[in-house]
Short mmCIF file of C-alpha atoms in Angstrom, two decimals:
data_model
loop_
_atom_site.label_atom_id
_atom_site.label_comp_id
_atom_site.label_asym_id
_atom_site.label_seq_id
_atom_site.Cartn_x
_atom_site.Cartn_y
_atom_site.Cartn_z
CA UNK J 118 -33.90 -10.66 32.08
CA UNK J 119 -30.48 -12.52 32.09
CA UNK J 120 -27.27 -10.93 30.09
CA UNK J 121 -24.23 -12.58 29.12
CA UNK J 122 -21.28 -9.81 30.46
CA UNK J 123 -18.62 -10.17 28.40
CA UNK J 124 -15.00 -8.11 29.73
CA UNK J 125 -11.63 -7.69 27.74
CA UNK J 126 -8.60 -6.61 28.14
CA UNK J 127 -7.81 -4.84 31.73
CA UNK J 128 -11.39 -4.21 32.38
CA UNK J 129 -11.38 -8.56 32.46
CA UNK J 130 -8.01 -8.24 34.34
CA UNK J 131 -9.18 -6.11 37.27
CA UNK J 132 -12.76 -7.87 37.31
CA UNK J 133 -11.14 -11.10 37.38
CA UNK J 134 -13.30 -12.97 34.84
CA UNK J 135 -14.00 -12.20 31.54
CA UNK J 136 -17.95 -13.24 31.99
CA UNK J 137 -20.39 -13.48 34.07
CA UNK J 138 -24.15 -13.79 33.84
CA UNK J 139 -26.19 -11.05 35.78
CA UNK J 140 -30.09 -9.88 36.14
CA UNK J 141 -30.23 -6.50 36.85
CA UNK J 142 -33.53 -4.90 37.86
CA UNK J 143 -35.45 -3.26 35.52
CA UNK J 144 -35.05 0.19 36.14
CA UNK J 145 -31.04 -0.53 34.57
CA UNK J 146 -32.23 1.25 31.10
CA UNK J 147 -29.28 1.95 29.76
CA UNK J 148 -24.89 0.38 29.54
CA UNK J 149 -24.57 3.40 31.98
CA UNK J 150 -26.77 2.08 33.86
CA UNK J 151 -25.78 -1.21 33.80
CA UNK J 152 -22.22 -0.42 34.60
CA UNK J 153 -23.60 2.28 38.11
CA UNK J 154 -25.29 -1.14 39.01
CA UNK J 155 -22.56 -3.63 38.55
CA UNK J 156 -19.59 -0.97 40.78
CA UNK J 157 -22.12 -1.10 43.34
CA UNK J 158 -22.10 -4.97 43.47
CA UNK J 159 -18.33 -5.31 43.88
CA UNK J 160 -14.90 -3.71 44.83
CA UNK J 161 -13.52 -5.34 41.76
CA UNK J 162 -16.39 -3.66 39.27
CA UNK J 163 -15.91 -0.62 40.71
CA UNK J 164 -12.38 -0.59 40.50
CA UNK J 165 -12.74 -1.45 36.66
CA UNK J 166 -15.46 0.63 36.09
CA UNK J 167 -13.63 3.85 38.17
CA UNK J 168 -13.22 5.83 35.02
CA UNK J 169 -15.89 6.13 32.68
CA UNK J 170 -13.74 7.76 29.51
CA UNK J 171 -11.87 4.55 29.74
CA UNK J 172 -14.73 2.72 29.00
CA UNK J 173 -16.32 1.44 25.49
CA UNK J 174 -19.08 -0.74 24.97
CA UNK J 175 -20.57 -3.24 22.52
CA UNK J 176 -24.98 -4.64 22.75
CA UNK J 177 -24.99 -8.01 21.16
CA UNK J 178 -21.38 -7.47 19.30
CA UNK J 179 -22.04 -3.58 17.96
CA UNK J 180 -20.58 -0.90 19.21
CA UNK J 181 -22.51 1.69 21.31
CA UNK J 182 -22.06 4.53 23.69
CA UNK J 183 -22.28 4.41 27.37
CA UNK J 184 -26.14 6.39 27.07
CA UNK J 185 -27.54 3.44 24.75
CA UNK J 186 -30.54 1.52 26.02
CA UNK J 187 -30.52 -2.23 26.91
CA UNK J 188 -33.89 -3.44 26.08
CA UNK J 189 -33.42 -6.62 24.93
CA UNK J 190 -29.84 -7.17 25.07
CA UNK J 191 -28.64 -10.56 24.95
CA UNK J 192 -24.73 -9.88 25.50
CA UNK J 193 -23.11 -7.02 26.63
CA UNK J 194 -19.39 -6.16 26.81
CA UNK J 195 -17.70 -3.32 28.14
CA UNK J 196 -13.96 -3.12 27.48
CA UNK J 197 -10.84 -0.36 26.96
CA UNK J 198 -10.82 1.94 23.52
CA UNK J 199 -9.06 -0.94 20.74
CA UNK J 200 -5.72 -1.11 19.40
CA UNK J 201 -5.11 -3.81 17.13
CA UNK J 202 -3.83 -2.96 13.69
CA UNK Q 176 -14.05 -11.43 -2.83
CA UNK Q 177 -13.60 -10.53 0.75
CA UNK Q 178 -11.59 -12.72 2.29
CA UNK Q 179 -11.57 -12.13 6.61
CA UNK Q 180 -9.21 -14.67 9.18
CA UNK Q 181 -8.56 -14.16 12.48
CA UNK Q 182 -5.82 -16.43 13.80
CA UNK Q 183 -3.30 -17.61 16.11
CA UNK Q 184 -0.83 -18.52 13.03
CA UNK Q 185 1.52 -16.65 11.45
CA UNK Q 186 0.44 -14.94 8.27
CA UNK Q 187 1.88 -15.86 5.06
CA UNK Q 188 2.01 -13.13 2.54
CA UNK Q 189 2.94 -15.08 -0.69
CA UNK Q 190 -0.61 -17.09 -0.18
CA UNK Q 191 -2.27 -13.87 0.75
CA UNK Q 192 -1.34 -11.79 -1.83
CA UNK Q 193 -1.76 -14.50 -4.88
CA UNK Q 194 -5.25 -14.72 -3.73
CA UNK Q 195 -6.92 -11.26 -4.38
CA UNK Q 196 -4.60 -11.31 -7.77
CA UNK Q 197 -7.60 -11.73 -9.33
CA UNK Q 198 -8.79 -11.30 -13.52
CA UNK Q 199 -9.28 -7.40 -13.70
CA UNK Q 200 -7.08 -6.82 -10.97
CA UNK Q 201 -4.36 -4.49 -12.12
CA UNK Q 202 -3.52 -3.16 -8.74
CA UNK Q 203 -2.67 -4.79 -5.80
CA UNK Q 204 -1.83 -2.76 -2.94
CA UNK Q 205 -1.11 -4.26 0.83
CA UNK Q 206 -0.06 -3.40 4.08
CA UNK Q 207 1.48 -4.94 6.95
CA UNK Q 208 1.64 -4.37 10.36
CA UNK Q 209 4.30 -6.02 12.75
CA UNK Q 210 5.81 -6.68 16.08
CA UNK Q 211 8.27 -3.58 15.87
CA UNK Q 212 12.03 -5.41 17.57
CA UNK Q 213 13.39 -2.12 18.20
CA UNK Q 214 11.19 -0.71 21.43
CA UNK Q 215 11.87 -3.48 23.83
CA UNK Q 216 9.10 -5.87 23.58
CA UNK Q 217 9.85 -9.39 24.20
CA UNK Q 218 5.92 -10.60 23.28
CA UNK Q 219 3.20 -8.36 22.01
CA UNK Q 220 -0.16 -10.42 22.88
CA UNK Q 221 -3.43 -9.86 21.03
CA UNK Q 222 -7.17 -10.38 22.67
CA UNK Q 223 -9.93 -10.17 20.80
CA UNK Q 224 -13.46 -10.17 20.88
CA UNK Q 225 -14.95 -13.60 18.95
CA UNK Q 226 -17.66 -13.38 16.89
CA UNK Q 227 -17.48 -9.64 16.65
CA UNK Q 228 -14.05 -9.24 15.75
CA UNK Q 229 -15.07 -10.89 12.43
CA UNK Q 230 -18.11 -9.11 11.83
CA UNK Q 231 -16.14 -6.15 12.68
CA UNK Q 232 -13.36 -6.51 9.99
CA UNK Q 233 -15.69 -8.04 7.10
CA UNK Q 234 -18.01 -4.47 7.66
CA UNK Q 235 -14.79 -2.50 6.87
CA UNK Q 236 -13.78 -4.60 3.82
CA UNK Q 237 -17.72 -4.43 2.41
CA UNK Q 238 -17.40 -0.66 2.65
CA UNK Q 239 -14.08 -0.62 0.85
CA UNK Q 240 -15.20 -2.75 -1.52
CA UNK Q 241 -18.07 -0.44 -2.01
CA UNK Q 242 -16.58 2.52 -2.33
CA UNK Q 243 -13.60 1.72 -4.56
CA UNK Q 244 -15.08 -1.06 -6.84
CA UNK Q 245 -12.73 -3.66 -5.44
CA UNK Q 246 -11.87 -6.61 -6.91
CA UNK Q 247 -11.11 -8.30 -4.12
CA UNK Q 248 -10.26 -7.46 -0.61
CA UNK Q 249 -8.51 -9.89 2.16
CA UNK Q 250 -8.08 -8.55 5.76
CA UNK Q 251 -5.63 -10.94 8.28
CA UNK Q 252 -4.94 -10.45 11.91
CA UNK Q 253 -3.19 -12.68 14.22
CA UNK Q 254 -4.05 -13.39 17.82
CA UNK Q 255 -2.44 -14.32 20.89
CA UNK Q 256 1.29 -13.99 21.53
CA UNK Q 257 3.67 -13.26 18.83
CA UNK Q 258 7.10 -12.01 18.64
CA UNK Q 259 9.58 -9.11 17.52
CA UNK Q 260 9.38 -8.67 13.80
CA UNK Q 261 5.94 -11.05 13.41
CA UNK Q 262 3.16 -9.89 11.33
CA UNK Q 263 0.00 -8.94 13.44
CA UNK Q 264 -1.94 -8.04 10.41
CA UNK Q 265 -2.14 -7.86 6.50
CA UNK Q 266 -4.58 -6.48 4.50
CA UNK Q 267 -4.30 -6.73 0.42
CA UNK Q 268 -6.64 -5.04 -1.87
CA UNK Q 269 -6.77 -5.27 -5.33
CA UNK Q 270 -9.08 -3.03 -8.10
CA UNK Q 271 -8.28 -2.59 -11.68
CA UNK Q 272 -6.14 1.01 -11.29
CA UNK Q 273 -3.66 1.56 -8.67
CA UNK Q 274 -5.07 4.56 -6.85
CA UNK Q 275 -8.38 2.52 -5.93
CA UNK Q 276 -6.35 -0.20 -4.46
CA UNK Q 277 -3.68 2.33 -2.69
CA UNK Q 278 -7.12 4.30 -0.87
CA UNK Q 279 -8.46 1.01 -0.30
CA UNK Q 280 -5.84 -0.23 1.72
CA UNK Q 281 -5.19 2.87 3.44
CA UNK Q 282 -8.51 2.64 4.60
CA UNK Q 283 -8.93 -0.92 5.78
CA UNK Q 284 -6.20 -0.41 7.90
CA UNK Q 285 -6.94 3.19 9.27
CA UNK Q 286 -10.75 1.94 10.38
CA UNK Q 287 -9.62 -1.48 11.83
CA UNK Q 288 -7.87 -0.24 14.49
CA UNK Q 289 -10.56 1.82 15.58
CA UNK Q 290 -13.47 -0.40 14.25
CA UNK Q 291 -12.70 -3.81 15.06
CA UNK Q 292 -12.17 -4.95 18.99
CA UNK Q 293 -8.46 -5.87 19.57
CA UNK Q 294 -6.45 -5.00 22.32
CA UNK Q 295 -2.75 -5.37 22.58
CA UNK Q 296 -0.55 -5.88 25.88
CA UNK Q 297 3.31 -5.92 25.82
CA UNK Q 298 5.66 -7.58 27.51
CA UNK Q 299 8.74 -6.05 28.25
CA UNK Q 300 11.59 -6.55 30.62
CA UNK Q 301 9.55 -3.95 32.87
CA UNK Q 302 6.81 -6.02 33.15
CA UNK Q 303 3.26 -5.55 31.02
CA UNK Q 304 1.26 -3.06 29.86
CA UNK Q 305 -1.91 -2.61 27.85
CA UNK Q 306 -0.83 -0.49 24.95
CA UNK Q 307 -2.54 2.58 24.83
CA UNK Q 308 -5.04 3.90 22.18
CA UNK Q 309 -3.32 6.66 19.57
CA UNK Q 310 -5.44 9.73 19.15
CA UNK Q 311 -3.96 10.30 16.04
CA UNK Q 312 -5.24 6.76 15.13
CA UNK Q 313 -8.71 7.47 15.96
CA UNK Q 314 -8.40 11.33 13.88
CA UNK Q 315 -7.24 9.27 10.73
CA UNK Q 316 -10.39 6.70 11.18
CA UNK Q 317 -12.69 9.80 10.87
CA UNK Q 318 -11.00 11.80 8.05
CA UNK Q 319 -12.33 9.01 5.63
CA UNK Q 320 -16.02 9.45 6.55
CA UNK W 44 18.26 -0.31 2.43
CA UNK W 45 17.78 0.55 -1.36
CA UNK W 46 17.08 -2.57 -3.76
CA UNK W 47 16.30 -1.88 -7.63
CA UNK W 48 15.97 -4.27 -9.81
CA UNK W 49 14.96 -4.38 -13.21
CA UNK W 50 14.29 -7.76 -14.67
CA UNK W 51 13.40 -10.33 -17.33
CA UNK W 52 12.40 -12.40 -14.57
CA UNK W 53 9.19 -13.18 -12.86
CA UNK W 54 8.71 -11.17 -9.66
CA UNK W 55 8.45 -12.89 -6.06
CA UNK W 56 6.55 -11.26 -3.92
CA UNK W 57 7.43 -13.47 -0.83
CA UNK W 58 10.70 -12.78 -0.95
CA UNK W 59 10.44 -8.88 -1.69
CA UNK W 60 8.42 -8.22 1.37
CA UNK W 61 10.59 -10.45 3.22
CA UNK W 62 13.26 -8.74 2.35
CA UNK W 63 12.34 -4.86 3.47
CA UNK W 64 11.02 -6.37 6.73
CA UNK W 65 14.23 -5.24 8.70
CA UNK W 66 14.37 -4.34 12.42
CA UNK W 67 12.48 -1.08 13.28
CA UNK W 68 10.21 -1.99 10.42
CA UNK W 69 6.13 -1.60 11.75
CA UNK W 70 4.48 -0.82 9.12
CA UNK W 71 5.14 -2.87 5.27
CA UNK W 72 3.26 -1.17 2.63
CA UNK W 73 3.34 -2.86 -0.93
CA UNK W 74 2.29 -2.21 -4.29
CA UNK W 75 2.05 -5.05 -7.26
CA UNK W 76 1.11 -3.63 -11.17
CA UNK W 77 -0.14 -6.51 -12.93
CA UNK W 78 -0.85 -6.90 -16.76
CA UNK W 79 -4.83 -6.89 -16.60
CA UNK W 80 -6.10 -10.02 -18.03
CA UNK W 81 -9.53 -8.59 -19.17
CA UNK W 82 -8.40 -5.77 -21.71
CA UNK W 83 -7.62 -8.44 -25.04
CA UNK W 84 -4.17 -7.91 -24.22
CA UNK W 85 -2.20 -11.33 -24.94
CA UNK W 86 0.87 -10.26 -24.28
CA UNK W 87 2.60 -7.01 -22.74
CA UNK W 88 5.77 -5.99 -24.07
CA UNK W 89 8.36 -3.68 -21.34
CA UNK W 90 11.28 -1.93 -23.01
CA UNK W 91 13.45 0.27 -21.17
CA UNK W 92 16.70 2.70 -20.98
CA UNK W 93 19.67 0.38 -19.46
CA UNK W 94 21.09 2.25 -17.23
CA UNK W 95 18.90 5.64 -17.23
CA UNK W 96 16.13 3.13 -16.04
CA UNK W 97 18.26 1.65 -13.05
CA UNK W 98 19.60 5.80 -12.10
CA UNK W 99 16.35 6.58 -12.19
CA UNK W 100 14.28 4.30 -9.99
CA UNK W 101 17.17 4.61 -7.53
CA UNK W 102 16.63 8.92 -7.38
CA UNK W 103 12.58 7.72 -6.87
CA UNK W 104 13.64 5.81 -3.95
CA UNK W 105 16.23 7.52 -2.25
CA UNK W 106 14.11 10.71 -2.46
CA UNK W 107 10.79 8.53 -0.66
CA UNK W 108 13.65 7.34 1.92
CA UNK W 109 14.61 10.74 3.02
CA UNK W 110 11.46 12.38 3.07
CA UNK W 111 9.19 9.46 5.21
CA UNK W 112 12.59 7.95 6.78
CA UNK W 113 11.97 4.79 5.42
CA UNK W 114 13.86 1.57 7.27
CA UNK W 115 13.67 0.14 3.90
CA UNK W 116 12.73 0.50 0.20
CA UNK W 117 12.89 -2.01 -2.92
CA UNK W 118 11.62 -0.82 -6.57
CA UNK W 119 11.45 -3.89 -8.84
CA UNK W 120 10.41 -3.81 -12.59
CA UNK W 121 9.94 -6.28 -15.26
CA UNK W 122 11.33 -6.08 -18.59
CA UNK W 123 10.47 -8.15 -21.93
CA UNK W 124 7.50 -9.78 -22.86
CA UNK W 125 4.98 -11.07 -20.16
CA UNK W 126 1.44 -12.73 -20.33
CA UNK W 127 -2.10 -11.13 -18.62
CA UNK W 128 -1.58 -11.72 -14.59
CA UNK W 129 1.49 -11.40 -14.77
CA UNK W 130 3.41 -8.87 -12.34
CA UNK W 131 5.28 -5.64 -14.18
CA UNK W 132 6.01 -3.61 -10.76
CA UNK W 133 6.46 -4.44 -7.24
CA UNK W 134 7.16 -1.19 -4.93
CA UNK W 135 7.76 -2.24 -1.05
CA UNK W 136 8.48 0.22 1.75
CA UNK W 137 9.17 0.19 5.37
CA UNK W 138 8.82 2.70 7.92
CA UNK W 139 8.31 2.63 11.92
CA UNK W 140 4.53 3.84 11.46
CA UNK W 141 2.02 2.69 8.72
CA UNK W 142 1.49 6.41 7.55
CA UNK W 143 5.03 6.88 6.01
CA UNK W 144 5.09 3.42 4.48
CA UNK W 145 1.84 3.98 2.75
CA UNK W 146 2.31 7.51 1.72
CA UNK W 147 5.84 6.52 0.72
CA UNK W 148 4.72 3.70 -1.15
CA UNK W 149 2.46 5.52 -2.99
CA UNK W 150 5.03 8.44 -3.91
CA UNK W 151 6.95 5.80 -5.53
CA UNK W 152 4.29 3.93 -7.58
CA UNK W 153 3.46 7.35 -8.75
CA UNK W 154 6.87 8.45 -9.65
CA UNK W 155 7.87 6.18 -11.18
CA UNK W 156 5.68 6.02 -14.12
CA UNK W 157 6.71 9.59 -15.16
CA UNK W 158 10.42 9.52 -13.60
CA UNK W 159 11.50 6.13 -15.36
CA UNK W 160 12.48 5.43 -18.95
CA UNK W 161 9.85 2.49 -19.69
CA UNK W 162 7.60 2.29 -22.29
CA UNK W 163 4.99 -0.74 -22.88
CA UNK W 164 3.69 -2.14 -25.76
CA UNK W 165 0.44 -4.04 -25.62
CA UNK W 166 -0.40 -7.48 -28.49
CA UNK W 167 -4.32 -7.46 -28.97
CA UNK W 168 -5.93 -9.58 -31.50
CA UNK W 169 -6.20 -6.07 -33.35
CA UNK W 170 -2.59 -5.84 -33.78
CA UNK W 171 0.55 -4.17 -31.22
CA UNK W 172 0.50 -0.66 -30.36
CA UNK W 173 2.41 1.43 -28.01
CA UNK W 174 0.59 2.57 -24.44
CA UNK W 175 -0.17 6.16 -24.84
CA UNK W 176 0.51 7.95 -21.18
CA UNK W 177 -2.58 9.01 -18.70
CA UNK W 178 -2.80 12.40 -18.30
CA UNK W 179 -3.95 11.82 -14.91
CA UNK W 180 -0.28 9.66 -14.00
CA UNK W 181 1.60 13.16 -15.16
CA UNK W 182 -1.07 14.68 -12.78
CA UNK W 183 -0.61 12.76 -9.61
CA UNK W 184 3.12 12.82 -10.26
CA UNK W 185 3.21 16.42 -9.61
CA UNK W 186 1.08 16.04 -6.93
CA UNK W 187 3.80 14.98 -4.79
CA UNK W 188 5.89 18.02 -5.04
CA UNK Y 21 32.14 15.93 -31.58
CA UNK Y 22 30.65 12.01 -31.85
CA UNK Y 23 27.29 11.80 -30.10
CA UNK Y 24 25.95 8.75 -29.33
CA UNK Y 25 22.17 8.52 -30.50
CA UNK Y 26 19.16 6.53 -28.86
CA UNK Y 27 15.71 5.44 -29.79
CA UNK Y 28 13.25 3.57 -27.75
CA UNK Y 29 9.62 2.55 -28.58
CA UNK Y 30 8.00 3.74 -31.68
CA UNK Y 31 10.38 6.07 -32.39
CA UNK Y 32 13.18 3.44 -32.62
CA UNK Y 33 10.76 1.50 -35.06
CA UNK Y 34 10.06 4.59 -37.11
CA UNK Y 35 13.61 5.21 -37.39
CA UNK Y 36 14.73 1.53 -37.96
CA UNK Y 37 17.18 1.30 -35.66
CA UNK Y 38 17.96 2.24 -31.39
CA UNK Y 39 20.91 3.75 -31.84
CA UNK Y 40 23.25 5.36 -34.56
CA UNK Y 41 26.39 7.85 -34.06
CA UNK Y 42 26.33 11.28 -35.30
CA UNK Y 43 28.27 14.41 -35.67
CA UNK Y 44 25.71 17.31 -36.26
CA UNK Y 45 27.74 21.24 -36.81
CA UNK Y 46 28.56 23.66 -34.16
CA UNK Y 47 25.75 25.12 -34.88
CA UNK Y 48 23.52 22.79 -33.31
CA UNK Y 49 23.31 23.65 -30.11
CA UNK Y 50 20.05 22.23 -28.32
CA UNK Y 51 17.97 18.87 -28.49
CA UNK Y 52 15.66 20.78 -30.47
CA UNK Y 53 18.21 21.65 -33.26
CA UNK Y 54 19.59 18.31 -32.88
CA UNK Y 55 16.07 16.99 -34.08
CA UNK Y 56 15.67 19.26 -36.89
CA UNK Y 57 19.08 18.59 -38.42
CA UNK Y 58 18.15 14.48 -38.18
CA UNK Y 59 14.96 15.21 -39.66
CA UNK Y 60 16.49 16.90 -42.74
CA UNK Y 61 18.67 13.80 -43.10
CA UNK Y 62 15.99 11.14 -43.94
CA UNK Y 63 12.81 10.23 -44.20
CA UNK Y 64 12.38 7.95 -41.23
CA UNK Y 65 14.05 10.47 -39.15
CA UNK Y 66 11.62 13.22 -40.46
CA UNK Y 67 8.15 10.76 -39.68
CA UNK Y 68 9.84 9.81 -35.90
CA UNK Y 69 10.15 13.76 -35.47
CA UNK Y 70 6.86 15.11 -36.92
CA UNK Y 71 5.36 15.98 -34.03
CA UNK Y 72 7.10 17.48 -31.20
CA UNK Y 73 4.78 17.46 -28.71
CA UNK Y 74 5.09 13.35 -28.57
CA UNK Y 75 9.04 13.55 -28.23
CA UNK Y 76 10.65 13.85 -24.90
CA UNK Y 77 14.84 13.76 -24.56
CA UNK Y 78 17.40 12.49 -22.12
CA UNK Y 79 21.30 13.79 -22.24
CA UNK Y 80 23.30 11.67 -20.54
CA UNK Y 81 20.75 10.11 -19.00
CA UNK Y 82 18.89 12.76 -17.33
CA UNK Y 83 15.74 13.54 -18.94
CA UNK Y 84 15.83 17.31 -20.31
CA UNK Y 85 13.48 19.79 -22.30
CA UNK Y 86 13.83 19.98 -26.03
CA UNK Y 87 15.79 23.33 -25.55
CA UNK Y 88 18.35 22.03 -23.66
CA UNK Y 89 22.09 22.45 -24.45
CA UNK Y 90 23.64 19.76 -26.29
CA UNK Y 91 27.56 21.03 -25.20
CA UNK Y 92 29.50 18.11 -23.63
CA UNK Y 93 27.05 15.34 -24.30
CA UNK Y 94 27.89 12.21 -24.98
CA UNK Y 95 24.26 10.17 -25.31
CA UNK Y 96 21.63 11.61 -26.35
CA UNK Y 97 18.32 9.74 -26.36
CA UNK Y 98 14.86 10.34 -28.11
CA UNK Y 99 11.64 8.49 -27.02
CA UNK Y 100 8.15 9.07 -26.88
CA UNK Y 101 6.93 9.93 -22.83
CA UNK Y 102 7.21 6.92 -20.53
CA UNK Y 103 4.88 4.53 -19.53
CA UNK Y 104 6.05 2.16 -17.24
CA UNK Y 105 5.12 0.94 -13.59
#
């Protein structure tokens, strides 16, 4: 099952893109997951992804911890705390 | 009324305001944020998150206009690079007494910066940096639940 | 940066804001009182204290600028006879952070209806008759002390 | 000792008129005895004052309680309580 990653801020910056298409395998179950998965594929993921407190995430534009599932997700972004305002 | 815009132009106040003074609205109260020219930032750039970032803000002015009977409620933040003493974001809310509009406002702008994805990077003569979230920010999102 | 001004004239709200957006100046908060056109009330009447009325809308803001160090702080107030829609009050306040110029903003709406010699008088199609004060403006005046 | 008077809102149209000079006794030493010896004088003054509890006073400008001292003063206004902003 293909999802649209979506990256903003410095988590795009040190990835180098701000999105990418991947497929991970089904045993990925959750964003947590997801995010193990993609440091393992890269030195540039797992330099973003290096500290987890730094991280928030959004399933198909909500907001949701790093422990929610991923069934059926459609476009996932992962991204520093906000500060606009 | 909610009114949301996310843009790359500068925000014009006089039109903003005049459109939430609506009939019944004896209260307008509105707030707005800018590029602060006294901490040595040259440009203060906004990213956002499209699609979402919308969504986002028009879910904080639904609850406000829930909770405080609004008459009308318009929520504006710019994007993309802006300069010392620019607006980044207005939000105007109007009800028919002044302490519903006053809350209102308050509100919209406490949740958005925890609620709505934005991220900010300055430019200074040091080089850039990705501002930093404020925990006091994220305290004064919760105290309204 | 104090501005009071009480006036026969219509109040612009562009150039108010505008005005209280000086250097240091993050956060803008406003607040617009408006003659409510749904009430039956054709025409609002504003008479005041020359002189008392200017004094006294000055102590307001001083006292908001030395308590939430405000960069800047303008109290404008109509005067005469004005139609529904039409703006009586504009309070505007600046302050590094978005906290003091809301609270501040606030303090002064509040104020101001117990500190300042006005009094309003409202024509209905039932005849003229003199506002009677809320109990609940006394209230939140005394709030702030 | 001249004191200028003052009346705003309904108490200026009981009355008949904003403002009037007076020069009450020595014995009249508060805004409260002030009021009294105006009410004995005429009618309209006597309706305006009937009730207290709607009256509130400024000396010199400053808004004071009915039992303030009247020494000194130079204007002395009575008005119902504001309503303004």
């Amino acid at each position: 099952m293909a999802i649209e990653m979506l990256y903003f801020a410095w988590v795009r910056e040190v990835i180098g893109t701000g999105h990418e298409r991947v497929d991970p395998p089904a045993e990925v179950e959750t964003v947590g997951a997801l995010i193990d998965w993609l440091a393992a594929s890269s030195d540039t993921h797992a330099a973003a992804f290096e500290n987890r407190e730094r991280l928030r995430a959004a399933v198909d534009q909500a907001f949701v911890p790093l422990d929610a599932a991923i069934a059926g997700a459609r476009e996932i972004a992962i991204f520093p705390p906000v500060t606009g305002g | 009324m909610i009114r949301i815009l996310v843009t790359p132009d500068p925000i014009d106040v006089a039109t903003e305001v005049a459109r939430v003074e609506v009939e019944g609205a004896g209260g307008i109260a509105s707030f707005i944020g800018r590029v602060r020219a006294d901490d040595g930032v040259s440009t203060l750039e906004l990213e956002h998150y499209p699609g979402m970032t919308e969504a986002a803000l028009e879910a904080v002015a639904r609850t406000a206009a829930a909770r405080w009977s609004l008459a009308a409620v318009t929520i504006v933040h710019r994007v993309g690079p802006m300069g010392p003493g620019e607006r980044i974001v207005l939000v105007a809310t109007a009800a028919a007494h002044r302490q519903a509009a006053l809350d209102a406002c308050a509100y919209c702008i406490d949740r958005l910066k925890t609620d709505a994805p934005f991220w900010k990077r300055e430019v200074t003569p040091e080089g850039t940096r990705w501002v930093e979230v404020r925990a006091a920010d994220a305290q004064r999102a919760t105290d309204w639940a």
